[in-house]
Tab-separated table of C-alpha atoms and ligand atoms in Angstrom:
chain	number	residue	atom	x	y	z
A	1155	MET	CA	-18.947	-5.074	-10.637
A	1156	GLY	CA	-19.066	-6.943	-13.861
A	1157	GLY	CA	-19.002	-3.725	-15.916
A	1158	ALA	CA	-16.014	-2.203	-14.067
A	1159	SER	CA	-14.835	0.807	-15.858
A	1160	SER	CA	-11.989	1.293	-13.469
A	1161	ILE	CA	-8.619	-0.254	-14.866
A	1162	LEU	CA	-7.658	-0.879	-11.002
A	1163	LEU	CA	-10.960	-2.547	-10.227
A	1164	LYS	CA	-10.575	-4.860	-13.476
A	1165	THR	CA	-7.129	-5.681	-12.454
A	1166	VAL	CA	-8.102	-6.720	-8.839
A	1167	LEU	CA	-11.064	-8.643	-9.723
A	1168	THR	CA	-8.946	-10.607	-12.611
A	1169	THR	CA	-6.455	-11.249	-9.712
A	1170	LEU	CA	-9.216	-12.498	-7.354
A	1171	GLN	CA	-10.791	-14.703	-10.346
A	1172	LYS	CA	-7.432	-16.410	-10.851
A	1173	GLY	CA	-7.062	-17.008	-7.271
A	1174	PHE	CA	-10.255	-18.604	-7.109
A	1175	GLU	CA	-9.559	-20.905	-10.035
A	1176	LEU	CA	-6.366	-22.131	-8.736
A	1177	GLY	CA	-7.566	-22.592	-5.217
A	1178	LYS	CA	-10.616	-24.280	-6.710
A	1179	PHE	CA	-12.886	-22.426	-4.219
A	1180	PRO	CA	-16.672	-22.760	-4.954
A	1181	ASP	CA	-18.677	-19.710	-6.597
A	1182	SER	CA	-20.625	-18.940	-3.513
A	1183	PHE	CA	-17.312	-17.647	-1.843
A	1184	TYR	CA	-16.259	-15.489	-5.074
A	1185	LYS	CA	-19.824	-13.853	-5.141
A	1186	ILE	CA	-19.249	-12.824	-1.552
A	1187	LEU	CA	-15.879	-11.635	-2.094
A	1188	SER	CA	-16.192	-9.696	-5.404
A	1189	LYS	CA	-18.612	-7.310	-3.678
A	1190	PRO	CA	-18.010	-4.964	-0.849
A	1191	GLU	CA	-19.996	-5.514	2.348
A	1192	ARG	CA	-20.896	-1.765	2.676
A	1193	VAL	CA	-20.075	1.457	0.636
A	1194	VAL	CA	-20.840	4.668	2.173
A	1195	ALA	CA	-20.705	7.876	-0.176
A	1196	VAL	CA	-20.737	11.394	1.696
A	1197	SER	CA	-20.770	14.922	0.753
A	1198	LEU	CA	-18.334	17.089	2.603
A	1199	PRO	CA	-18.948	20.742	2.956
A	1200	VAL	CA	-15.986	23.035	3.793
A	1201	ARG	CA	-15.817	26.582	4.055
A	1202	LEU	CA	-12.859	27.931	2.182
A	1203	SER	CA	-10.711	30.548	3.126
A	1204	ASP	CA	-12.179	33.085	0.823
A	1205	GLY	CA	-15.800	32.414	2.555
A	1206	ARG	CA	-17.189	30.215	-0.298
A	1207	ILE	CA	-18.239	26.846	0.594
A	1208	GLU	CA	-16.962	23.700	-1.496
A	1209	VAL	CA	-18.646	20.321	-1.172
A	1210	PHE	CA	-16.336	17.522	-1.691
A	1211	GLU	CA	-17.213	13.764	-2.494
A	1212	GLY	CA	-16.103	11.259	-0.287
A	1213	PHE	CA	-16.363	7.625	0.370
A	1214	ARG	CA	-15.566	4.649	2.743
A	1215	VAL	CA	-15.576	1.215	1.288
A	1216	GLN	CA	-15.787	-1.688	3.820
A	1217	HIS	CA	-15.115	-4.583	1.849
A	1218	SER	CA	-14.779	-7.853	4.035
A	1219	SER	CA	-14.922	-7.916	7.910
A	1220	VAL	CA	-14.605	-11.990	8.098
A	1221	LEU	CA	-11.430	-11.829	9.662
A	1222	GLY	CA	-11.949	-8.700	11.997
A	1223	PRO	CA	-12.545	-4.860	11.870
A	1224	TYR	CA	-11.988	-3.008	8.464
A	1225	LYS	CA	-8.585	-1.661	8.056
A	1226	GLY	CA	-7.211	0.531	5.130
A	1227	GLY	CA	-6.091	4.007	4.350
A	1228	ILE	CA	-7.723	7.248	3.393
A	1229	ARG	CA	-6.749	8.580	-0.007
A	1230	PHE	CA	-7.013	12.475	-0.833
A	1231	HIS	CA	-6.893	12.662	-4.826
A	1232	PRO	CA	-8.438	14.667	-7.433
A	1233	GLU	CA	-8.922	11.785	-9.576
A	1234	VAL	CA	-9.980	8.915	-7.238
A	1235	THR	CA	-13.237	7.090	-8.077
A	1236	LEU	CA	-15.663	4.903	-6.137
A	1237	GLU	CA	-14.551	1.977	-8.103
A	1238	ASP	CA	-10.805	2.572	-7.424
A	1239	ASP	CA	-11.789	2.658	-3.738
A	1240	ILE	CA	-13.630	-0.688	-4.007
A	1241	ALA	CA	-10.547	-2.145	-5.850
A	1242	LEU	CA	-8.317	-0.711	-3.130
A	1243	ALA	CA	-10.436	-2.086	-0.494
A	1244	MET	CA	-10.427	-5.847	-1.914
A	1245	LEU	CA	-6.671	-5.266	-2.196
A	1246	MET	CA	-6.753	-4.560	1.650
A	1247	THR	CA	-8.695	-7.569	2.489
A	1248	LEU	CA	-6.172	-9.671	0.629
A	1249	LYS	CA	-3.191	-8.003	2.056
A	1250	ASN	CA	-4.475	-8.067	5.692
A	1251	SER	CA	-5.408	-11.724	5.390
A	1252	LEU	CA	-1.901	-12.541	3.840
A	1253	ALA	CA	-0.080	-10.899	6.555
A	1254	GLY	CA	-1.863	-12.775	9.058
A	1255	LEU	CA	-3.460	-9.845	10.602
A	1256	PRO	CA	-6.799	-9.782	12.454
A	1257	TYR	CA	-8.504	-7.454	10.087
A	1258	GLY	CA	-10.766	-7.055	7.194
A	1259	GLY	CA	-10.442	-4.763	4.248
A	1260	GLY	CA	-11.480	-1.150	3.753
A	1261	LYS	CA	-10.613	1.930	2.088
A	1262	GLY	CA	-11.881	5.572	2.289
A	1263	ALA	CA	-11.426	8.192	-0.351
A	1264	VAL	CA	-11.954	12.084	-1.075
A	1265	ARG	CA	-11.981	13.751	-4.371
A	1266	VAL	CA	-9.781	16.515	-3.719
A	1267	ASN	CA	-6.340	18.058	-4.527
A	1268	PRO	CA	-4.902	18.555	-0.768
A	1269	LYS	CA	-2.251	20.584	-2.083
A	1270	ALA	CA	-4.669	23.189	-3.351
A	1271	LEU	CA	-6.052	23.443	0.289
A	1272	SER	CA	-4.683	25.873	3.045
A	1273	LYS	CA	-3.768	23.857	6.321
A	1274	ARG	CA	-7.171	25.263	7.864
A	1275	GLU	CA	-9.137	24.002	4.845
A	1276	LEU	CA	-7.358	20.622	4.922
A	1277	GLU	CA	-8.058	20.073	8.806
A	1278	GLU	CA	-11.847	21.230	8.276
A	1279	LEU	CA	-11.913	18.630	5.636
A	1280	SER	CA	-10.381	15.802	7.696
A	1281	ARG	CA	-12.823	16.666	10.765
A	1282	VAL	CA	-15.865	16.803	8.421
A	1283	TYR	CA	-15.026	13.180	6.963
A	1284	VAL	CA	-14.848	11.819	10.294
A	1285	ARG	CA	-18.184	13.363	11.175
A	1286	ALA	CA	-19.816	12.318	8.234
A	1287	LEU	CA	-18.717	8.821	8.808
A	1288	TYR	CA	-18.627	8.526	12.490
A	1289	PRO	CA	-21.342	5.620	12.958
A	1290	VAL	CA	-19.141	3.523	10.791
A	1291	LEU	CA	-15.807	4.039	12.230
A	1292	GLY	CA	-14.153	2.982	15.599
A	1293	GLU	CA	-11.463	0.836	16.869
A	1294	GLN	CA	-13.536	-2.361	16.647
A	1295	VAL	CA	-15.333	-1.549	13.424
A	1296	ASP	CA	-13.232	0.359	11.064
A	1297	ILE	CA	-9.675	1.686	11.609
A	1298	PRO	CA	-8.448	3.941	8.860
A	1299	GLY	CA	-4.862	4.847	8.345
A	1300	PRO	CA	-3.073	7.259	5.844
A	1301	ASP	CA	-2.740	6.794	1.892
A	1302	VAL	CA	-1.988	8.852	-1.033
A	1303	GLY	CA	-2.372	12.593	0.008
A	1304	THR	CA	-3.028	12.181	3.630
A	1305	ASP	CA	-0.401	11.911	6.364
A	1306	PRO	CA	-0.013	11.580	10.390
A	1307	GLN	CA	-1.282	15.196	10.950
A	1308	VAL	CA	-4.472	14.244	8.835
A	1309	MET	CA	-4.626	11.136	11.254
A	1310	ALA	CA	-4.093	13.459	14.419
A	1311	TRP	CA	-7.149	15.856	13.359
A	1312	MET	CA	-9.206	12.578	12.666
A	1313	VAL	CA	-8.603	10.794	15.776
A	1314	ASP	CA	-9.101	14.270	17.701
A	1315	GLU	CA	-12.494	14.655	16.041
A	1316	TYR	CA	-13.512	10.977	16.819
A	1317	SER	CA	-12.565	11.146	20.251
A	1318	ARG	CA	-14.407	14.481	20.506
A	1319	LEU	CA	-17.606	12.692	19.357
A	1320	ARG	CA	-17.068	9.582	21.711
A	1321	GLY	CA	-16.261	11.723	24.743
A	1322	PHE	CA	-13.114	10.183	25.471
A	1323	PHE	CA	-9.348	9.736	23.751
A	1324	CYS	CA	-9.769	6.838	21.420
A	1325	PRO	CA	-5.929	6.524	20.006
A	1326	ALA	CA	-6.880	2.922	18.709
A	1327	ALA	CA	-9.296	4.341	16.000
A	1328	PHE	CA	-6.772	5.465	13.514
A	1329	THR	CA	-3.334	4.457	13.051
A	1330	ALA	CA	-0.140	6.149	11.734
A	1331	LYS	CA	-0.799	8.862	14.091
A	1332	PRO	CA	2.073	11.170	15.693
A	1333	VAL	CA	4.042	9.622	18.247
A	1334	GLU	CA	2.797	11.576	20.904
A	1335	LEU	CA	-0.736	10.608	20.226
A	1336	GLY	CA	0.166	6.960	20.416
A	1337	GLY	CA	1.989	6.529	17.089
A	1338	ASN	CA	5.025	4.345	16.689
A	1339	PRO	CA	8.231	6.063	14.888
A	1340	VAL	CA	8.418	3.081	12.604
A	1341	ARG	CA	5.079	3.818	10.925
A	1342	GLU	CA	6.657	6.609	8.804
A	1343	TYR	CA	9.077	4.303	7.116
A	1344	ALA	CA	7.374	0.994	7.843
A	1345	THR	CA	6.021	0.409	4.216
A	1346	GLY	CA	9.278	0.966	2.417
A	1347	PHE	CA	11.014	-0.827	5.108
A	1348	GLY	CA	8.987	-3.663	4.497
A	1349	CYS	CA	9.550	-3.417	0.912
A	1350	ALA	CA	13.253	-3.376	1.559
A	1351	VAL	CA	13.265	-6.426	3.416
A	1352	VAL	CA	11.126	-8.242	0.649
A	1353	THR	CA	13.576	-7.084	-1.864
A	1354	LYS	CA	16.552	-8.539	0.132
A	1355	VAL	CA	14.722	-11.998	0.766
A	1356	VAL	CA	13.501	-12.216	-2.812
A	1357	ALA	CA	17.116	-11.614	-4.198
A	1358	GLU	CA	18.504	-14.053	-1.739
A	1359	GLU	CA	16.077	-16.835	-2.541
A	1360	LEU	CA	16.374	-16.436	-6.317
A	1361	PHE	CA	19.845	-15.220	-7.012
A	1362	GLY	CA	21.398	-16.681	-3.823
A	1363	SER	CA	22.690	-13.238	-2.492
A	1364	SER	CA	21.715	-9.751	-2.640
A	1365	LYS	CA	25.184	-8.365	-2.171
A	1366	GLY	CA	25.987	-5.712	-4.896
A	1367	LEU	CA	22.652	-5.971	-6.985
A	1368	THR	CA	21.216	-2.881	-8.585
A	1369	LEU	CA	17.779	-1.508	-7.849
A	1370	SER	CA	15.841	1.408	-9.540
A	1371	ILE	CA	12.864	2.739	-7.994
A	1372	GLN	CA	9.887	4.870	-9.389
A	1373	GLY	CA	8.462	7.327	-6.883
A	1374	PHE	CA	10.296	8.975	-4.189
A	1375	GLY	CA	7.190	9.566	-1.522
A	1376	ASN	CA	6.592	7.618	1.440
A	1377	VAL	CA	6.965	4.225	-0.031
A	1378	GLY	CA	9.720	5.076	-2.597
A	1379	LEU	CA	11.992	7.140	-0.313
A	1380	TRP	CA	12.116	4.482	2.432
A	1381	HIS	CA	12.176	1.699	0.241
A	1382	ALA	CA	15.529	3.150	-1.497
A	1383	TYR	CA	16.875	4.381	2.075
A	1384	TRP	CA	16.468	0.887	3.777
A	1385	ALA	CA	17.702	-1.249	0.660
A	1386	TRP	CA	20.688	1.343	0.254
A	1387	LYS	CA	21.518	0.460	3.964
A	1388	MET	CA	21.025	-3.148	3.328
A	1389	GLY	CA	23.694	-3.202	0.790
A	1390	PHE	CA	21.848	-2.310	-2.473
A	1391	LYS	CA	23.412	-0.269	-5.202
A	1392	VAL	CA	20.439	2.125	-5.970
A	1393	VAL	CA	20.990	3.216	-9.702
A	1394	ALA	CA	18.058	5.477	-10.462
A	1395	LEU	CA	15.166	7.261	-8.653
A	1396	SER	CA	12.110	9.055	-10.006
A	1397	ASP	CA	9.397	11.316	-8.723
A	1398	SER	CA	6.754	13.282	-10.555
A	1399	LYS	CA	9.235	15.663	-11.814
A	1400	GLY	CA	11.229	12.921	-13.562
A	1401	THR	CA	14.159	10.431	-13.208
A	1402	VAL	CA	17.778	10.840	-12.081
A	1403	TYR	CA	20.525	7.957	-12.788
A	1404	ASP	CA	23.727	7.008	-11.635
A	1405	PRO	CA	25.102	3.489	-12.557
A	1406	GLU	CA	27.753	3.918	-9.938
A	1407	GLY	CA	25.349	4.430	-7.245
A	1408	ILE	CA	23.108	7.073	-5.612
A	1409	ASN	CA	23.994	8.071	-2.099
A	1410	VAL	CA	20.155	7.802	-0.757
A	1411	GLU	CA	20.968	9.850	2.389
A	1412	LYS	CA	21.980	12.777	0.063
A	1413	ALA	CA	19.184	12.142	-2.337
A	1414	ILE	CA	16.532	12.677	0.525
A	1415	GLU	CA	18.442	16.035	1.444
A	1416	VAL	CA	18.247	17.195	-2.055
A	1417	LYS	CA	14.516	16.188	-2.290
A	1418	LYS	CA	13.967	18.035	1.086
A	1419	GLU	CA	15.624	21.326	-0.306
A	1420	THR	CA	14.761	21.517	-3.641
A	1421	GLY	CA	11.261	19.595	-3.546
A	1422	THR	CA	12.543	16.917	-6.335
A	1423	VAL	CA	15.058	14.287	-6.444
A	1424	VAL	CA	15.632	14.940	-9.808
A	1425	GLU	CA	18.086	17.859	-8.698
A	1426	TYR	CA	20.385	15.120	-7.282
A	1427	PRO	CA	23.738	15.406	-8.905
A	1428	GLY	CA	23.778	12.109	-10.656
A	1429	LYS	CA	25.358	10.966	-13.971
A	1430	GLY	CA	22.103	11.675	-15.924
A	1431	GLN	CA	18.547	13.102	-15.647
A	1432	SER	CA	15.432	12.531	-17.819
A	1433	ARG	CA	11.963	14.149	-17.524
A	1434	ASP	CA	10.279	10.788	-18.274
A	1435	VAL	CA	8.858	9.731	-14.927
A	1436	LYS	CA	8.635	5.907	-16.020
A	1437	GLU	CA	12.243	5.947	-17.012
A	1438	THR	CA	13.049	4.234	-13.673
A	1439	LEU	CA	11.168	1.409	-14.706
A	1440	TYR	CA	13.233	0.511	-17.861
A	1441	VAL	CA	16.881	1.333	-16.806
A	1442	GLU	CA	19.577	-1.761	-16.603
A	1443	ALA	CA	18.983	-2.877	-12.865
A	1444	ASP	CA	18.530	-6.274	-11.507
A	1445	ILE	CA	15.352	-5.196	-9.587
A	1446	VAL	CA	13.008	-2.337	-10.303
A	1447	ALA	CA	10.441	-1.112	-7.760
A	1448	PRO	CA	7.196	0.688	-9.111
A	1449	ASP	CA	6.448	2.654	-5.760
A	1450	ALA	CA	4.331	5.599	-7.035
A	1451	LEU	CA	0.896	4.790	-8.404
A	1452	GLU	CA	-1.071	2.435	-9.997
A	1453	ASN	CA	-1.366	1.277	-13.791
A	1454	GLN	CA	2.345	1.987	-14.519
A	1455	LEU	CA	3.510	-1.031	-16.060
A	1456	THR	CA	1.085	-1.861	-18.927
A	1457	ALA	CA	0.744	-4.076	-22.247
A	1458	GLU	CA	2.348	-1.036	-23.759
A	1459	ASN	CA	5.706	-0.688	-21.990
A	1460	ALA	CA	6.110	-3.938	-19.965
A	1461	HIS	CA	8.358	-5.001	-22.815
A	1462	LEU	CA	10.859	-2.367	-21.848
A	1463	VAL	CA	11.639	-3.714	-18.378
A	1464	LYS	CA	15.254	-5.081	-18.342
A	1465	ALA	CA	15.013	-6.197	-14.838
A	1466	ARG	CA	14.776	-9.637	-13.473
A	1467	ILE	CA	12.551	-8.843	-10.419
A	1468	VAL	CA	9.584	-6.175	-10.051
A	1469	VAL	CA	8.923	-5.274	-6.513
A	1470	GLU	CA	5.461	-3.696	-6.477
A	1471	GLY	CA	5.620	-1.119	-3.538
A	1472	ALA	CA	2.480	0.881	-4.848
A	1473	ASN	CA	-0.786	-0.772	-5.103
A	1474	GLY	CA	-1.850	-2.228	-8.550
A	1475	PRO	CA	1.072	-0.827	-10.623
A	1476	THR	CA	1.198	-3.875	-12.943
A	1477	THR	CA	-1.790	-4.490	-15.139
A	1478	PRO	CA	-2.606	-8.325	-15.694
A	1479	GLU	CA	-1.550	-7.834	-19.403
A	1480	ALA	CA	1.821	-6.520	-18.595
A	1481	GLU	CA	2.419	-9.116	-15.869
A	1482	GLN	CA	1.872	-11.960	-18.485
A	1483	ILE	CA	4.364	-10.194	-20.599
A	1484	LEU	CA	6.815	-10.099	-17.802
A	1485	ALA	CA	6.171	-13.529	-16.911
A	1486	GLU	CA	6.980	-14.716	-20.636
A	1487	LYS	CA	10.187	-12.706	-20.223
A	1488	GLY	CA	11.028	-14.658	-17.152
A	1489	VAL	CA	10.655	-11.519	-14.895
A	1490	VAL	CA	9.348	-12.391	-11.240
A	1491	VAL	CA	6.813	-9.980	-9.887
A	1492	VAL	CA	6.763	-9.574	-6.263
A	1493	PRO	CA	2.961	-8.519	-5.871
A	1494	ASP	CA	1.940	-5.369	-4.069
A	1495	MET	CA	-0.209	-7.236	-1.397
A	1496	LEU	CA	3.088	-9.035	-0.175
A	1497	ALA	CA	5.553	-6.258	-0.934
A	1498	ASN	CA	3.875	-3.375	0.643
A	1499	ALA	CA	2.014	-4.966	3.526
A	1500	GLY	CA	4.892	-3.301	6.049
A	1501	GLY	CA	2.615	-0.123	6.577
A	1502	VAL	CA	-0.455	-2.111	7.698
A	1503	ALA	CA	1.426	-4.567	9.711
A	1504	ALA	CA	3.237	-1.675	11.579
A	1505	SER	CA	-0.293	0.069	11.889
A	1506	TYR	CA	-1.200	-3.310	13.542
A	1507	PHE	CA	1.521	-3.169	16.037
A	1508	GLU	CA	0.466	0.463	16.891
A	1509	TRP	CA	-3.354	-0.657	17.249
A	1510	VAL	CA	-2.374	-3.326	19.562
A	1511	GLN	CA	-0.019	-0.993	21.651
A	1512	ASN	CA	-2.795	1.566	22.033
A	1513	ILE	CA	-5.419	-0.705	22.939
A	1514	GLN	CA	-3.024	-2.160	25.851
A	1515	ARG	CA	-1.538	1.200	26.522
A	1516	LEU	CA	1.689	-0.029	25.841
A	1517	SER	CA	4.679	1.091	24.067
A	1518	TRP	CA	7.242	-1.037	22.300
A	1519	SER	CA	10.690	0.575	21.546
A	1520	GLU	CA	11.351	1.417	17.626
A	1521	GLU	CA	13.948	-1.507	17.369
A	1522	ASP	CA	11.599	-3.951	18.838
A	1523	THR	CA	8.808	-2.992	16.537
A	1524	ARG	CA	11.275	-2.913	13.469
A	1525	ALA	CA	12.467	-6.414	14.209
A	1526	LYS	CA	8.984	-7.687	14.540
A	1527	LEU	CA	8.173	-6.099	11.238
A	1528	ALA	CA	11.088	-7.564	9.348
A	1529	GLU	CA	10.143	-11.076	10.801
A	1530	LEU	CA	6.631	-10.683	9.848
A	1531	MET	CA	7.536	-9.741	6.232
A	1532	GLU	CA	9.998	-12.536	5.616
A	1533	THR	CA	7.784	-15.013	6.939
A	1534	ASN	CA	4.846	-13.812	4.842
A	1535	PHE	CA	7.283	-13.856	1.732
A	1536	LYS	CA	8.559	-17.367	2.580
A	1537	ARG	CA	5.091	-18.611	2.972
A	1538	VAL	CA	4.042	-17.576	-0.393
A	1539	LEU	CA	7.224	-18.755	-2.083
A	1540	SER	CA	6.433	-22.093	-0.612
A	1541	GLN	CA	2.799	-21.877	-1.754
A	1542	TRP	CA	4.348	-21.025	-5.470
A	1543	ARG	CA	6.591	-23.916	-5.569
A	1544	LYS	CA	3.739	-26.162	-4.430
A	1545	LEU	CA	1.385	-24.925	-7.342
A	1546	GLN	CA	4.305	-24.830	-10.153
A	1547	PRO	CA	4.192	-28.460	-11.188
A	1548	GLU	CA	0.612	-28.349	-11.778
A	1549	HIS	CA	0.027	-24.665	-13.280
A	1550	LYS	CA	3.533	-23.920	-15.083
A	1551	ARG	CA	2.523	-20.222	-15.563
A	1552	VAL	CA	1.597	-19.524	-12.042
A	1553	THR	CA	2.807	-16.098	-10.754
A	1554	LEU	CA	4.098	-15.211	-7.154
A	1555	ARG	CA	0.813	-13.083	-7.109
A	1556	ASP	CA	-1.367	-16.000	-7.876
A	1557	ALA	CA	0.361	-18.007	-4.990
A	1558	ALA	CA	-0.013	-14.734	-2.710
A	1559	VAL	CA	-3.833	-14.795	-3.556
A	1560	VAL	CA	-4.420	-18.327	-2.948
A	1561	THR	CA	-2.665	-18.111	0.261
A	1562	SER	CA	-4.750	-15.084	1.340
A	1563	LEU	CA	-8.086	-16.570	0.155
A	1564	GLN	CA	-7.536	-19.587	2.048
A	1565	ARG	CA	-7.475	-17.891	5.190
A	1566	ILE	CA	-10.452	-15.858	4.307
A	1567	TYR	CA	-12.448	-19.067	3.230
A	1568	ASN	CA	-11.516	-21.134	6.252
A	1569	ALA	CA	-12.730	-18.123	8.458
A	1570	MET	CA	-16.080	-17.941	6.600
A	1571	ILE	CA	-16.514	-21.616	6.736
A	1572	SER	CA	-15.893	-21.572	10.642
A	1573	ARG	CA	-18.155	-18.641	11.207
A	1574	GLY	CA	-20.906	-20.203	9.137
A	1575	TRP	CA	-21.190	-17.799	6.173
A	1576	LEU	CA	-20.646	-20.389	3.579
B	1678	LIG	P1	3.199	9.829	-1.900
B	1678	LIG	O1	2.134	10.630	-2.401
B	1678	LIG	O2	3.897	9.888	-0.573
B	1678	LIG	O3	4.520	9.403	-2.948
B	1678	LIG	C1	4.086	9.354	-4.529
B	1678	LIG	C2	5.277	9.553	-5.274
B	1678	LIG	O4	5.171	9.354	-6.540
B	1678	LIG	C3	5.803	10.838	-5.143
B	1678	LIG	O5	7.214	10.812	-5.080
B	1678	LIG	C4	5.424	11.486	-6.506
B	1678	LIG	O6	6.163	12.440	-6.865
B	1678	LIG	C5	5.528	10.484	-7.412
B	1678	LIG	N1	4.598	10.409	-8.632
B	1678	LIG	C6	3.305	11.027	-8.457
B	1678	LIG	N2	2.833	11.071	-9.746
B	1678	LIG	C7	3.740	10.346	-10.539
B	1678	LIG	C8	3.787	9.960	-11.803
B	1678	LIG	N3	2.756	9.974	-12.747
B	1678	LIG	N4	4.952	9.185	-12.191
B	1678	LIG	C9	5.988	8.876	-11.355
B	1678	LIG	N5	5.885	9.336	-10.001
B	1678	LIG	C10	4.941	9.926	-9.604
B	1678	LIG	O7	2.397	8.431	-1.862
B	1678	LIG	P2	2.984	7.028	-1.083
B	1678	LIG	O8	2.426	6.999	0.274
B	1678	LIG	O9	4.369	6.819	-1.101
B	1678	LIG	O10	2.112	5.937	-1.972
B	1678	LIG	C11	2.752	5.301	-3.315
B	1678	LIG	C12	1.781	4.115	-3.490
B	1678	LIG	O11	1.791	3.146	-2.472
B	1678	LIG	C13	0.235	4.115	-3.781
B	1678	LIG	O12	-0.042	3.291	-4.746
B	1678	LIG	C14	-0.171	3.780	-2.508
B	1678	LIG	O13	-1.378	3.356	-2.462
B	1678	LIG	C15	0.779	2.664	-2.066
B	1678	LIG	N6	0.997	2.297	-0.589
B	1678	LIG	C16	1.285	3.387	0.353
B	1678	LIG	C17	1.411	3.024	1.668
B	1678	LIG	C18	1.974	3.875	2.658
B	1678	LIG	O14	2.002	3.408	3.667
B	1678	LIG	N7	2.083	5.041	2.453
B	1678	LIG	C19	1.264	1.687	2.044
B	1678	LIG	C20	0.811	0.619	1.115
B	1678	LIG	C21	0.801	1.240	-0.312
């Protein structure tokens, strides 16, 4: 992986390396963890509505299984590469370990623009993907969930296809399913809710209180929308929101419920009647706010624009939105970055709750699940914070991300030692 051309893979490997140095782990451990255990590349022929056959490129990366079955989403995106997929699978290993879940890391991808497909074509693609990867999937092997470009409907088609091949209904083989197939209502908003819990706890820990603090969010999709909604419910003033069409601001505070309605009606949050608008989708990252959250895509804060950030805290709702160069610039400015693997673990934690209930054929209430989720997010954040404070006397420049990686690696390392892998 040394000559990685993907920025995201370079970012994740740099993060990993730094964690290894700080935790003083042996080289043999890095050698194992810097490569995925298994990579499966598949060709996915789909008959389009006009009768033509299109063959899509798909992957499933299974990075580490030392803590349990592989777990991670499936992304449908036209620009996704195998290297990006490897990086995302590595991040899942770190995230699952950090959250204390009994899972290793995996990630799947198909190079496709799902918006360009009809519903029938999308269903066919989802089913073909499962047929191609059937031998390496399953509730005790590899449990996918959704990611960018996929949703509960895609999971429903996938679990149906998998169940047909097995010969019986296997709800625990995929997570974030519709409720009637064993999904939990919490899953839809779990990642954003988890981000909001972390936003509140970090504000309380670093500023003493979260009351009246201002928040700006880039991205108004699954993560950004629910992050905004729950943080607003918790008392934050949301001053800017953006999606791929642009940014809307209101220093007096945006009514997030209304913004959701506007997004539903017009397809974009920019139409919200705020105090100002911009076509620049990154503007949310630079506005006057106590906290900014890049919740859209990777590589949004880079060496070119990190100096423009005015906030004191960055909460990474998206995966890999800050490059290592940007993080250094932010650290020098005294900005605290809550890393993706800590901030956006709410989705996979809720998926874990769903998987447990599916295996046991149990159903917890939405309130119970949400309370468990909040507790898990808060506990994880505080564990990392205490690791950060422990590392600080020896390493002045240590970041929360470094502390999270060390905490996560320690658990993986202990498991490898116990299992005799090292
Ligand atoms: P999504 O597709 O639902 O939403 C993405 C949002 O980003 C949309 O509002 C879109 O308009 C906006 N966007 C697209 N291109 C943009 C650009 N160039 N600039 C600014 N905004 C842009 O995706 P999502 O599920 O919300 O995922 C967002 C990020 O969070 C990804 O990095 C994903 O890997 C990560 N993530 C998602 C989950 C989850 O449960 N959905 C869990 C963990 C991490």
